């Protein structure tokens, strides 16, 4: 039966759902600012990555290491030196390039007017291969993500590979160190030079002259990049 006009007028009014309160944009914005994490410094980012590396079990080197060797130096370094893997001294101390080879690296750096705490020094592998054998492909592949992240944090302007294995692994090539030393290469857009590993120089002092030429080239490229950037 159709409702009369009076019945329609007298129909009880259905309750209306409360409209959502308009957001207080100022309060919301203030809360967002307060909740935003503080910017992480390069040093903090490296410490956090080093903590991840310290518990890594991604390759077969983890059971035999004393400790991981993440890297050391200036988080804002313009130049990054990279070797192949920690040796016995490094494994014991948790630092890269210590012992006689490390001292020679320090001397080489000084010869081209760099202090050790001005640059950053690390290795392709963060764990020592047993008996200092050469790094194996699967180990380098497993460890490379850490290196990529380390480089992404530091953002060096120039990389110097110390030794054939570091250069071969970083540049993914089988070329000889002699040929790799001749040109500037690139890793993720970063110029890369290669020279001898300080430990190899201790065994073959006659390579020091070639190394001197390489590191002078490195210094000249560094200075040219710096001049371009300014
Ligand atoms: S070498 Fe690298 S990938 Fe292998 S266990 Fe050590 S940190 Fe992990």
PDB file of N, CA and C and ligand atoms in Angstrom, residues 53 56-62 65 68 124-127 139 142-143 146, ligand 1:
ATOM      1  N   UNK A  53      78.071  -8.394   7.358  1.00  0.00           N
ATOM      2  CA  UNK A  53      79.169  -9.212   6.835  1.00  0.00           C
ATOM      3  C   UNK A  53      79.721 -10.120   7.936  1.00  0.00           C
ATOM      4  N   UNK A  56      78.022 -13.384   8.075  1.00  0.00           N
ATOM      5  CA  UNK A  56      77.704 -13.992   6.780  1.00  0.00           C
ATOM      6  C   UNK A  56      78.205 -15.444   6.705  1.00  0.00           C
ATOM      7  N   UNK A  57      77.367 -16.286   6.145  1.00  0.00           N
ATOM      8  CA  UNK A  57      77.748 -17.684   5.924  1.00  0.00           C
ATOM      9  C   UNK A  57      77.440 -18.065   4.468  1.00  0.00           C
ATOM     10  N   UNK A  58      77.517 -17.083   3.576  1.00  0.00           N
ATOM     11  CA  UNK A  58      77.045 -17.309   2.202  1.00  0.00           C
ATOM     12  C   UNK A  58      77.997 -18.130   1.341  1.00  0.00           C
ATOM     13  N   UNK A  59      79.234 -18.304   1.767  1.00  0.00           N
ATOM     14  CA  UNK A  59      80.130 -19.152   0.959  1.00  0.00           C
ATOM     15  C   UNK A  59      80.958 -20.037   1.877  1.00  0.00           C
ATOM     16  N   UNK A  60      81.738 -20.912   1.250  1.00  0.00           N
ATOM     17  CA  UNK A  60      82.442 -21.941   2.024  1.00  0.00           C
ATOM     18  C   UNK A  60      83.629 -21.409   2.831  1.00  0.00           C
ATOM     19  N   UNK A  61      83.877 -20.092   2.799  1.00  0.00           N
ATOM     20  CA  UNK A  61      85.007 -19.544   3.563  1.00  0.00           C
ATOM     21  C   UNK A  61      84.656 -19.257   5.027  1.00  0.00           C
ATOM     22  N   UNK A  62      83.375 -19.223   5.327  1.00  0.00           N
ATOM     23  CA  UNK A  62      83.020 -18.766   6.688  1.00  0.00           C
ATOM     24  C   UNK A  62      83.483 -19.693   7.814  1.00  0.00           C
ATOM     25  N   UNK A  65      87.376 -18.872   8.791  1.00  0.00           N
ATOM     26  CA  UNK A  65      87.878 -17.529   9.116  1.00  0.00           C
ATOM     27  C   UNK A  65      87.984 -17.349  10.632  1.00  0.00           C
ATOM     28  N   UNK A  68      85.750 -11.709   9.962  1.00  0.00           N
ATOM     29  CA  UNK A  68      85.652 -11.072   8.650  1.00  0.00           C
ATOM     30  C   UNK A  68      86.548  -9.831   8.633  1.00  0.00           C
ATOM     31  N   UNK A 124      88.072  -7.829  -2.242  1.00  0.00           N
ATOM     32  CA  UNK A 124      86.924  -8.430  -2.925  1.00  0.00           C
ATOM     33  C   UNK A 124      86.218  -9.397  -1.966  1.00  0.00           C
ATOM     34  N   UNK A 125      86.995 -10.285  -1.342  1.00  0.00           N
ATOM     35  CA  UNK A 125      86.437 -11.230  -0.372  1.00  0.00           C
ATOM     36  C   UNK A 125      86.632 -10.688   1.035  1.00  0.00           C
ATOM     37  N   UNK A 126      85.650 -10.911   1.875  1.00  0.00           N
ATOM     38  CA  UNK A 126      85.741 -10.418   3.252  1.00  0.00           C
ATOM     39  C   UNK A 126      86.260 -11.492   4.212  1.00  0.00           C
ATOM     40  N   UNK A 127      86.495 -12.719   3.714  1.00  0.00           N
ATOM     41  CA  UNK A 127      87.021 -13.789   4.563  1.00  0.00           C
ATOM     42  C   UNK A 127      88.275 -14.372   3.918  1.00  0.00           C
ATOM     43  N   UNK A 139      83.047 -17.978  -4.585  1.00  0.00           N
ATOM     44  CA  UNK A 139      83.247 -17.143  -3.394  1.00  0.00           C
ATOM     45  C   UNK A 139      83.127 -15.654  -3.771  1.00  0.00           C
ATOM     46  N   UNK A 142      79.545 -14.818  -4.382  1.00  0.00           N
ATOM     47  CA  UNK A 142      78.755 -14.729  -3.143  1.00  0.00           C
ATOM     48  C   UNK A 142      79.050 -13.437  -2.394  1.00  0.00           C
ATOM     49  N   UNK A 143      80.288 -12.969  -2.489  1.00  0.00           N
ATOM     50  CA  UNK A 143      80.693 -11.788  -1.701  1.00  0.00           C
ATOM     51  C   UNK A 143      80.450 -10.474  -2.441  1.00  0.00           C
ATOM     52  N   UNK A 146      78.144  -7.553  -1.219  1.00  0.00           N
ATOM     53  CA  UNK A 146      78.656  -6.711  -0.127  1.00  0.00           C
ATOM     54  C   UNK A 146      79.553  -5.607  -0.692  1.00  0.00           C
TER      55      UNK A 146
HETATM   56  S1  LIG B   1      83.781 -14.389   1.862  1.00  0.00           S
HETATM   57 FE1  LIG B   1      82.016 -13.013   1.727  1.00  0.00          FE
HETATM   58  S2  LIG B   1      80.313 -14.328   1.033  1.00  0.00           S
HETATM   59 FE2  LIG B   1      81.944 -15.686   1.820  1.00  0.00          FE
HETATM   60  S3  LIG B   1      81.367 -16.020   3.971  1.00  0.00           S
HETATM   61 FE3  LIG B   1      82.834 -14.306   3.891  1.00  0.00          FE
HETATM   62  S4  LIG B   1      81.528 -12.475   3.857  1.00  0.00           S
HETATM   63 FE4  LIG B   1      80.229 -14.228   3.271  1.00  0.00          FE
END
